[in-house]
Coordinates of C-alpha atoms and ligand atoms in Angstrom, one line a residue:
X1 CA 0.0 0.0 0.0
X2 CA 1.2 3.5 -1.0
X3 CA 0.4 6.0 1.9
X4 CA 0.7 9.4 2.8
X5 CA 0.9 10.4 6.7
X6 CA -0.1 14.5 7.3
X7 CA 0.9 15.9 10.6
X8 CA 4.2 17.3 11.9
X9 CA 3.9 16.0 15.3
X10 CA 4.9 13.7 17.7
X11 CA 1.6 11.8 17.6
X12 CA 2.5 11.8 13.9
X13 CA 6.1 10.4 14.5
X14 CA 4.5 7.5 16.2
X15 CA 1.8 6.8 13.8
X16 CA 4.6 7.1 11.3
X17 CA 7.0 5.1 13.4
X18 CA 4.1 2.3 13.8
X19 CA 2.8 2.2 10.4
X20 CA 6.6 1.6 8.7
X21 CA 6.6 -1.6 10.2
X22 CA 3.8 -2.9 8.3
X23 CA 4.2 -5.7 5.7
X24 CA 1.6 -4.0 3.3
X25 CA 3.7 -0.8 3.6
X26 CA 5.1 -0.2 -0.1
X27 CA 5.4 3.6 0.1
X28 CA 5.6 6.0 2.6
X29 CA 5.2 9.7 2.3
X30 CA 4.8 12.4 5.4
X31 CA 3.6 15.9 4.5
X32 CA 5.2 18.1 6.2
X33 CA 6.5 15.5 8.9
X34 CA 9.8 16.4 11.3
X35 CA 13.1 15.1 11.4
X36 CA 11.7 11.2 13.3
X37 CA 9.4 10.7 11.1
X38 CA 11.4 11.3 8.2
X39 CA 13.5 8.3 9.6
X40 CA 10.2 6.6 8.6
X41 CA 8.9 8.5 5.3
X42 CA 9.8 10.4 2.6
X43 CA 9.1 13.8 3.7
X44 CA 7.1 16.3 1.0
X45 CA 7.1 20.1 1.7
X46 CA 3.2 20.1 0.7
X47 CA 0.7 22.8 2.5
X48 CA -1.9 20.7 3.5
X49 CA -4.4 23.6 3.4
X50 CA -4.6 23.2 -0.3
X51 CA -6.5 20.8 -0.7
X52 CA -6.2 20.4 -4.6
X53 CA -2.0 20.4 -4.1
X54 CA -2.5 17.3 -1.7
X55 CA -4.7 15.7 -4.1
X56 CA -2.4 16.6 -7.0
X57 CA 0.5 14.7 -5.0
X58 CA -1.6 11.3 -4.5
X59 CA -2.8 11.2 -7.9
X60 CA 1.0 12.0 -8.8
X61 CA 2.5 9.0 -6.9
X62 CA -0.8 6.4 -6.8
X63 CA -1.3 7.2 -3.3
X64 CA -3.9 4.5 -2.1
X65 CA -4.6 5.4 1.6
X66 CA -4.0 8.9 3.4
X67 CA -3.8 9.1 6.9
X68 CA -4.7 12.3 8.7
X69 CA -3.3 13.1 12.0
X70 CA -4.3 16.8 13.6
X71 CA -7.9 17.8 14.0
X72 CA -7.6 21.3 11.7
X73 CA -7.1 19.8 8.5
X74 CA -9.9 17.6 9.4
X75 CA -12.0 20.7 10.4
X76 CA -11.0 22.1 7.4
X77 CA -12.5 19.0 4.7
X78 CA -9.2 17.4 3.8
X79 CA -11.1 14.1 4.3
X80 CA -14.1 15.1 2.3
X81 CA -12.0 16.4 -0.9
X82 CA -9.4 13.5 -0.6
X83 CA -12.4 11.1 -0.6
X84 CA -14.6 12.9 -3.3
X85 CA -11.3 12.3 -5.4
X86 CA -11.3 8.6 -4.7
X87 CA -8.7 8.0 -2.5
X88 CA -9.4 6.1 0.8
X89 CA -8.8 8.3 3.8
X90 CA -8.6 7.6 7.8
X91 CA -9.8 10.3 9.2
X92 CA -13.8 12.0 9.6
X93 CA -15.7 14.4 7.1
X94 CA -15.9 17.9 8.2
X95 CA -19.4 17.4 9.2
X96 CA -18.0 14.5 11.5
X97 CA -15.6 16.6 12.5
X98 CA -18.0 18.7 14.2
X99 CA -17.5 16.5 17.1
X100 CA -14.3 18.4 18.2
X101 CA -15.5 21.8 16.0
X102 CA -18.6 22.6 17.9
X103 CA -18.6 22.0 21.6
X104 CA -22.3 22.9 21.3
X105 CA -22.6 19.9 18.7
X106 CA -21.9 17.3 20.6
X107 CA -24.0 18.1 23.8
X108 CA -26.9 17.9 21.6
X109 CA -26.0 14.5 20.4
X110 CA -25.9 13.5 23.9
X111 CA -29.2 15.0 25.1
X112 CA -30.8 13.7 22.0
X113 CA -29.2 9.9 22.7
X114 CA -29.2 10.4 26.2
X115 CA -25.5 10.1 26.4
X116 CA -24.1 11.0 30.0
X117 CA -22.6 14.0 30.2
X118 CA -23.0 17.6 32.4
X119 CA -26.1 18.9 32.4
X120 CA -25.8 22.5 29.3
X121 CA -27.1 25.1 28.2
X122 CA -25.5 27.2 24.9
X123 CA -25.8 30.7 24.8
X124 CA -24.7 33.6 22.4
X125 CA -24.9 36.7 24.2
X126 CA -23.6 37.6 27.7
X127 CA -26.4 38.6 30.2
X128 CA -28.2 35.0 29.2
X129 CA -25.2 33.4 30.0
X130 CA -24.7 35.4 33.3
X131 CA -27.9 34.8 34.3
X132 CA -28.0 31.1 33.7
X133 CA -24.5 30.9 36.0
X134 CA -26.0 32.9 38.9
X135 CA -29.1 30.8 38.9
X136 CA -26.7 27.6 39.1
X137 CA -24.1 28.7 41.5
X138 CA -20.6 27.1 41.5
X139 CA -18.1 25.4 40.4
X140 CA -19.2 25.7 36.5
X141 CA -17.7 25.2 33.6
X142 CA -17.4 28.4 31.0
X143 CA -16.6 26.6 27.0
X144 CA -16.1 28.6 24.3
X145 CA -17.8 26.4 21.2
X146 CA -15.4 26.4 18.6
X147 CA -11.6 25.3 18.4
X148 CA -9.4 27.2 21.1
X149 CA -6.3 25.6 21.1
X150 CA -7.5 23.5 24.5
X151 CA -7.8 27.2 25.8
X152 CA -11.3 27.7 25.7
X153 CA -12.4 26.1 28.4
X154 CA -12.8 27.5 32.2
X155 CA -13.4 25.5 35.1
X156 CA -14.6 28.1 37.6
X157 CA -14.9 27.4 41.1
X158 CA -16.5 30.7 41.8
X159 CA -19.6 32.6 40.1
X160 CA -17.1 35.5 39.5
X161 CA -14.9 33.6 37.8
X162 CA -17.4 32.2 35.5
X163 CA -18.6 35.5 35.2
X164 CA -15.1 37.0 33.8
X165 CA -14.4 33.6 31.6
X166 CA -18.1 34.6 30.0
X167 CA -16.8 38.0 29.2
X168 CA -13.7 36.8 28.0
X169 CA -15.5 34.6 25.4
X170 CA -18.2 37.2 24.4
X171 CA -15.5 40.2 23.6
X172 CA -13.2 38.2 21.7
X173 CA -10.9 36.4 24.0
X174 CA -10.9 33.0 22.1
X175 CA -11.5 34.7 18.0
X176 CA -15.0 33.2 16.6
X177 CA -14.0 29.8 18.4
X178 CA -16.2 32.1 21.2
X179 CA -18.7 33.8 19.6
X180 CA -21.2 31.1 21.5
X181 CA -20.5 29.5 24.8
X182 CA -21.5 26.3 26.2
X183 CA -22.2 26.4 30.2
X184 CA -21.6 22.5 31.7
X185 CA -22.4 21.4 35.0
X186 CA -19.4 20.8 37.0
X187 CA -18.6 16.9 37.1
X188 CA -16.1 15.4 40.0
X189 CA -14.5 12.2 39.5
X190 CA -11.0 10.8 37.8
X191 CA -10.6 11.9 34.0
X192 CA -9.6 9.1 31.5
X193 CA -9.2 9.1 27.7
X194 CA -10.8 6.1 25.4
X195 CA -9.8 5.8 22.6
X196 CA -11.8 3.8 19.6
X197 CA -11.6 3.4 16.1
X198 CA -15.2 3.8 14.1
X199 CA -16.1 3.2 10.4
X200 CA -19.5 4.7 10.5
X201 CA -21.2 1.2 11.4
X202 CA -18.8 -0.5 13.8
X203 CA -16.8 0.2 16.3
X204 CA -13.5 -1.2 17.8
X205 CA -12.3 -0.6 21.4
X206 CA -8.7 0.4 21.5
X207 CA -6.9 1.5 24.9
X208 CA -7.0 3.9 27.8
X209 CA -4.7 6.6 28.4
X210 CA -4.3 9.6 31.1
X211 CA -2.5 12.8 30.6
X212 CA -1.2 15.4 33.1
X213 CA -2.9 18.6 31.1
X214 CA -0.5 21.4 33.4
X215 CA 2.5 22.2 33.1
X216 CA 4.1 21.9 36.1
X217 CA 4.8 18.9 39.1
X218 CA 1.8 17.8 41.0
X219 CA -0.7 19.3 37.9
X220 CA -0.1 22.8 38.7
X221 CA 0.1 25.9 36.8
X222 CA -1.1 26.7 33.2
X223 CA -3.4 24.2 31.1
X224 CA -0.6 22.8 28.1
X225 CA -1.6 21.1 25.3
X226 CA -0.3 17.6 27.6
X227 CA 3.2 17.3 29.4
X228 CA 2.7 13.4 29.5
X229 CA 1.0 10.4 29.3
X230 CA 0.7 6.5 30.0
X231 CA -1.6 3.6 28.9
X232 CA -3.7 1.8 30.2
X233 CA -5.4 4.3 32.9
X234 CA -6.3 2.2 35.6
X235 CA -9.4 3.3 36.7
X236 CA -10.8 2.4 33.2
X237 CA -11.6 -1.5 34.2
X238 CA -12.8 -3.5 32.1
X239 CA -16.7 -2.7 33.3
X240 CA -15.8 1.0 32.8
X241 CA -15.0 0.2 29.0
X242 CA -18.3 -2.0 28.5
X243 CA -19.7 1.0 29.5
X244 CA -18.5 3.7 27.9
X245 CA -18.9 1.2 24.6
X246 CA -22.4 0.9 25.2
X247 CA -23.7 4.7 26.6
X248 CA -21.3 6.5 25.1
X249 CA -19.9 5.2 21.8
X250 CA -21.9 3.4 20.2
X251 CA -24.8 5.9 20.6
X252 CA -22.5 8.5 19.3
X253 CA -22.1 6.5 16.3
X254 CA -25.5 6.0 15.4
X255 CA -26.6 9.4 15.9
X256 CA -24.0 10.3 13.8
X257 CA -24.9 7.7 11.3
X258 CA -28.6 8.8 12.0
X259 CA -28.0 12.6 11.1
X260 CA -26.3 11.5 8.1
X261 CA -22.6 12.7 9.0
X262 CA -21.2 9.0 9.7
X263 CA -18.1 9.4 11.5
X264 CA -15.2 7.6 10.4
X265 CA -11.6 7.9 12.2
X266 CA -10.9 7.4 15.9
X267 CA -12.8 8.6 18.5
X268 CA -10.6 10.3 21.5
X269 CA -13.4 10.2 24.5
X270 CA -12.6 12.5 27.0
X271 CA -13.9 11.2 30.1
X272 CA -14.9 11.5 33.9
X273 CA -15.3 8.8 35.8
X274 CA -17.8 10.2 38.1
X275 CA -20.0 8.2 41.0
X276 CA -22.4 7.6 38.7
X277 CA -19.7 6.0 35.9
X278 CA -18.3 7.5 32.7
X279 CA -19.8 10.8 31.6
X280 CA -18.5 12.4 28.6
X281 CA -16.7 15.9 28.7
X282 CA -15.8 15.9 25.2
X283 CA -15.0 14.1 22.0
X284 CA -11.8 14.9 19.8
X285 CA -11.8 13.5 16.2
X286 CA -7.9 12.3 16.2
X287 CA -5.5 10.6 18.6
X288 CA -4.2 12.9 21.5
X289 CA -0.9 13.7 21.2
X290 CA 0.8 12.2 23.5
X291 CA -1.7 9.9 24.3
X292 CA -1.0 8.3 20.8
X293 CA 3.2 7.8 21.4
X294 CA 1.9 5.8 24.4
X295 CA -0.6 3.7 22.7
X296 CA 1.3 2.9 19.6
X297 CA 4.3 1.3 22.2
X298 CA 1.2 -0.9 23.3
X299 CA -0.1 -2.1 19.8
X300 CA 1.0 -5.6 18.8
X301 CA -1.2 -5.6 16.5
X302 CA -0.4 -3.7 12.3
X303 CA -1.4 -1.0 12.4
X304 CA -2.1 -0.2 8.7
X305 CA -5.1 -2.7 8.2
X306 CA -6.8 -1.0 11.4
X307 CA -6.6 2.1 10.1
X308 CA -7.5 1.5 6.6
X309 CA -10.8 -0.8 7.6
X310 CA -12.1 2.7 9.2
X311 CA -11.7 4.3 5.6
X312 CA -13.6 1.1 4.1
X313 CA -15.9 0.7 6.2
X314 CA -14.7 -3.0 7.3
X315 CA -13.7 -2.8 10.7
X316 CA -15.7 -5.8 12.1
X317 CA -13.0 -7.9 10.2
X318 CA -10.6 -6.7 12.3
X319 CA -8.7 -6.8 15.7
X320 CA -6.5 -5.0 18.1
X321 CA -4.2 -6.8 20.1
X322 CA -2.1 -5.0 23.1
X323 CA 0.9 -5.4 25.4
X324 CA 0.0 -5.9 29.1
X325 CA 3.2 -3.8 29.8
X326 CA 2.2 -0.2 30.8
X327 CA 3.7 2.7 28.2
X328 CA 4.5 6.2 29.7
X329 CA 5.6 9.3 28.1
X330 CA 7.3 12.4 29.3
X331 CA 7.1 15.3 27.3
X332 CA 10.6 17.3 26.7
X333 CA 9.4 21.3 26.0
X334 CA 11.0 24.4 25.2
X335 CA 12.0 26.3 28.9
X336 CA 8.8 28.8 29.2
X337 CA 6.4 26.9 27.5
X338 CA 3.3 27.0 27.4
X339 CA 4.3 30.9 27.5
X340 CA 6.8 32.5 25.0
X341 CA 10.3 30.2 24.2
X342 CA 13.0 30.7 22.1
X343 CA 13.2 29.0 18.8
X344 CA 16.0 26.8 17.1
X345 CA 17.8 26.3 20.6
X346 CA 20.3 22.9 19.7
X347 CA 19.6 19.6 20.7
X348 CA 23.2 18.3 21.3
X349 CA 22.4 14.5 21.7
X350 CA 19.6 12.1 22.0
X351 CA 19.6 8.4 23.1
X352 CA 19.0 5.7 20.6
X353 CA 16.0 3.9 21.1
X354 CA 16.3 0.1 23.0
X355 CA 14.0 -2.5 23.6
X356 CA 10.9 -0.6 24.5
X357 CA 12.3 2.7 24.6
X358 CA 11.8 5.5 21.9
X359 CA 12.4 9.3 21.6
X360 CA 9.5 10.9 19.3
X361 CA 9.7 14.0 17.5
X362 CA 7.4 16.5 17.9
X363 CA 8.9 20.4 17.3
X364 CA 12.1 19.7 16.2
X365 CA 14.0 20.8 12.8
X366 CA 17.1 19.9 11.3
X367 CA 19.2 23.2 11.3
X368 CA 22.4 23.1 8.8
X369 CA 22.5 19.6 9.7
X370 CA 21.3 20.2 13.1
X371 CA 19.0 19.5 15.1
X372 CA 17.5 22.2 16.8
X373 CA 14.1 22.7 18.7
X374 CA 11.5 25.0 16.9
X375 CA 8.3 24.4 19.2
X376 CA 6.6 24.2 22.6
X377 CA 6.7 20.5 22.8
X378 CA 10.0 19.2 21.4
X379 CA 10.5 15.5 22.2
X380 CA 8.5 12.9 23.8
X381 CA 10.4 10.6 26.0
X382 CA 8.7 7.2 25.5
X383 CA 9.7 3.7 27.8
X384 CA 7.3 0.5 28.3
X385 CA 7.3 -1.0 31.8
X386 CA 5.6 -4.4 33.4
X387 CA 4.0 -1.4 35.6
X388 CA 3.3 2.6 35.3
X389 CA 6.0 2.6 38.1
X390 CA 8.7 0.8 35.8
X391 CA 7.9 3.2 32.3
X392 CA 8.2 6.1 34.2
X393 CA 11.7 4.9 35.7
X394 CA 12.8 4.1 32.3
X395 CA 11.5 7.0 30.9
X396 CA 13.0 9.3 33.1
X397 CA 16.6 7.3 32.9
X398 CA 16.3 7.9 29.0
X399 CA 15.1 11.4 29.8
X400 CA 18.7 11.9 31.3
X401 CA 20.6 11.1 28.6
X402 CA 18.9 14.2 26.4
X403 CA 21.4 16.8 25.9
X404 CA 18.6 19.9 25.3
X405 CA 19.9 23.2 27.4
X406 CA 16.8 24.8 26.7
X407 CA 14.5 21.9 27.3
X408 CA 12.7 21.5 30.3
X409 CA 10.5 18.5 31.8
X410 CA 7.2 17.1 34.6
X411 CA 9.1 14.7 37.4
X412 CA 5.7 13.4 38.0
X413 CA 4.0 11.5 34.9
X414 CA 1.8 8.7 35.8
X415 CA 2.1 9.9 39.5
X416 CA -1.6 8.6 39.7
X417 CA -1.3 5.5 38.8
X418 CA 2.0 5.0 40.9
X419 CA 0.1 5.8 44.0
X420 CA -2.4 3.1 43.2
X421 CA 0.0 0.8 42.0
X422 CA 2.1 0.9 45.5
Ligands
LIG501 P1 -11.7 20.2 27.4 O1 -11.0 21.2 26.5 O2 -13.2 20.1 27.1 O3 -11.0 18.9 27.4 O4 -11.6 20.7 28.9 C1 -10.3 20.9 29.4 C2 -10.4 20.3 30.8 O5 -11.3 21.0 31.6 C3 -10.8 18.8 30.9 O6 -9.7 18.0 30.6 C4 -11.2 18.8 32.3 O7 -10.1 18.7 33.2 C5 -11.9 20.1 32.5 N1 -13.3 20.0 32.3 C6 -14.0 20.2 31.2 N2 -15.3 20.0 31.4 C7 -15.5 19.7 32.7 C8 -16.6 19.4 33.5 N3 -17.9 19.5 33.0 N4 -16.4 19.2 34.8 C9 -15.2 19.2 35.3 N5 -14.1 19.5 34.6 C10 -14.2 19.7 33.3
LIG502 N1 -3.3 15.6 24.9 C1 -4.6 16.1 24.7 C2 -4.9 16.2 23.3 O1 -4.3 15.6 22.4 O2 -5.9 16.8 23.0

């Protein structure tokens, strides 16, 4: 199979890294890609904005299957133009893609299919807003609808602050991603991510993951786009998955199906696991980065056929098999971060990967021959264990042998599930 990978990331790099061990793999293009991946891929300087361009390419080398990675260009209908030119495509329509657009979107799916989730109202002025906070007191939860970078959202422990994260929204705080605001009830529990692969008729279970969303130790500090990650998350047991399957997913899926906007691609679940079981705070429409390095260390399984029996609609032919070890991932990022950083700051040296270890790319460039770090996030520092305990003590070993001046890292990933686990 001839395929092209788009994304730059290191959720990308592990797709990529994943995907290049397949049998069926005959060609292997990454658009724009990074330095790991293109250890992987041939790299191709395409903007994947235009849409014609990326089309262009595939018809150029027989491209067969095109694998999407970020959430924008999904957004934006790469999927729908790639697939109105015939070419099979892992990764949801626009409409679909609504999921992750439209905050507002997807709590009417759940009220319609009685999916758990906060109690919501939407709103698109101010005082209506206001005056539905006051009425429900606090803590609330202020989302702006549309796509914010992960910074729309305001967990406000007091009225006031609810209040000012309205404003925010209303005068322009977040672009049109806030022109309307979704107001959630407050849910307290454990959050988990599920991930699940969908072709619009079936659906396949994959794994669990956790994040750590802040950027400093003990989850403090500014919201990041994730500073770390392992798999599986412990509190999703087995009876937690059934569930989320059954009230959650599958649901989802018809009501998609039902509204005519089947979704095909994988499903990221963003969950609480509250008293009363797993209620859904949101859906993203591609694998979380780094929730995905984590996962792919897991797979046993190819990865190609899983993918590609989303985009044909063939899923219930297929499997998933895992690892039992645990996977954890410690995010290397630019000092300052998720503030202002300096760019193109060298990387001097970098382990090799061993036997379940692996160093993914995510904002790094080759500089002159260089390697130098051009983003927030810069390398993802990836180790398998028997237990969360034992990844993160491998990952942090392997951390130590990054030679990054500028780079800094969390001392705690998977602190969670080490406190359970001893
Ligand atoms: P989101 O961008 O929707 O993932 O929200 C960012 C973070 O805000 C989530 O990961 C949760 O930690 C928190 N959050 C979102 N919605 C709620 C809610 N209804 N109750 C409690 N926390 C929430
Ligand atoms: N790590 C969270 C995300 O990918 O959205």
């Amino acid at each position: 199979m001839r395929v092209l990978l788009i994304g730059s990331g290191g959720r990308e790099h592990a797709l990529a890294w994943k995907l290049a061990q397949s049998p069926l793999m005959t060609e292997f293009y990454a658009a724009p890609g990074n330095p790991g991946i293109a250890e992987h891929a041939t790299l191709v300087g395409l903007d994947v904005d235009d849409h014609d361009a990326v089309i262009g390419f595939c018809k150029e080398k027989s491209i067969d299957f095109v694998v999407v990675g970020p959430e924008a260009p999904l957004v934006a209908g790469i999927a729908d133009a790639l697939r109105a030119a015939g070419i099979a495509v892992f990764g949801p329509s626009a409409a679909a893609a609504q999921l992750e657009g439209s905050k507002g979107f997807t709590k009417d799916i759940c009220a319609r299919y009685d999916i758990p989730t906060g109690a919501y109202q939407r709103f698109n002025n101010g005082p209506k807003a206001k005056a539905y906070v006051r009425a429900q007191g606090a803590p609330i939860v202020v989302k702006a609808d549309g796509l914010a970078a992960g910074k729309g959202v305001t967990v406000a422990m007091t009225v006031e602050e609810a209040l000012a994260a309205i404003d925010d929204c209303f005068e322009g705080a977040f672009g049109e991603a806030g022109a309307e605001v979704v107001i959630e009830a407050y849910l307290d529990g454990e959050e988990a991510s599920f991930f699940c692969l969908c072709d619009g008729k079936h659906a396949l279970a994959l794994a669990t993951a956790q994040d750590h969303k802040r950027v400093g130790d003990g989850d403090t500090g500014p919201n990041t786009g994730g500073m770390g990650a392992y798999s599986p998350a412990p509190v999703m047991t087995s009876e937690m998955i059934d569930r989320t399957m059954k009230k959650i997913i599958e649901p989802t899926m018809r009501g998609m199906a039902e509204s005519g906007h089947p979704f095909s691609g994988v499903f990221f679940a963003g969950l609480m696991i509250t008293a009363k079981g797993p209620e859904l705070i949101e859906y993203n429409v591609r694998f979380g980065d780094p929730e995905c390095q984590v996962l792919m260390m897991r797979l046993k399984s190819d990865l190609l056929p899983l993918l590609h029996a989303c985009a044909t609609g063939t899923l219930d032919q297929v499997t998933a098999e895992w690892s039992d070890d645990a996977a954890l991932t410690v995010v290397m990022a630019s000092k300052g971060y998720p503030g202002s950083y300096d760019k193109n700051t060298p990387i001097a040296a970098l382990p090799s990967d061993g036997e379940g270890t692996k160093v993914f790319h995510a904002g790094t460039a080759l500089k002159d021959g260089a390697l130098v770090a051009t983003g927030g996030r810069v390398l993802n520092i990836t180790a398998t264990g028997k237990t969360v305990g034992e990844a993160q003590k491998r990952a942090y070993e392997l951390a130590g042998a990054v030679q990054w001046d500028n780079g800094f890292h969390r001392n705690d990933i998977g602190w969670r599930a080490i406190e359970r686990e001893t």
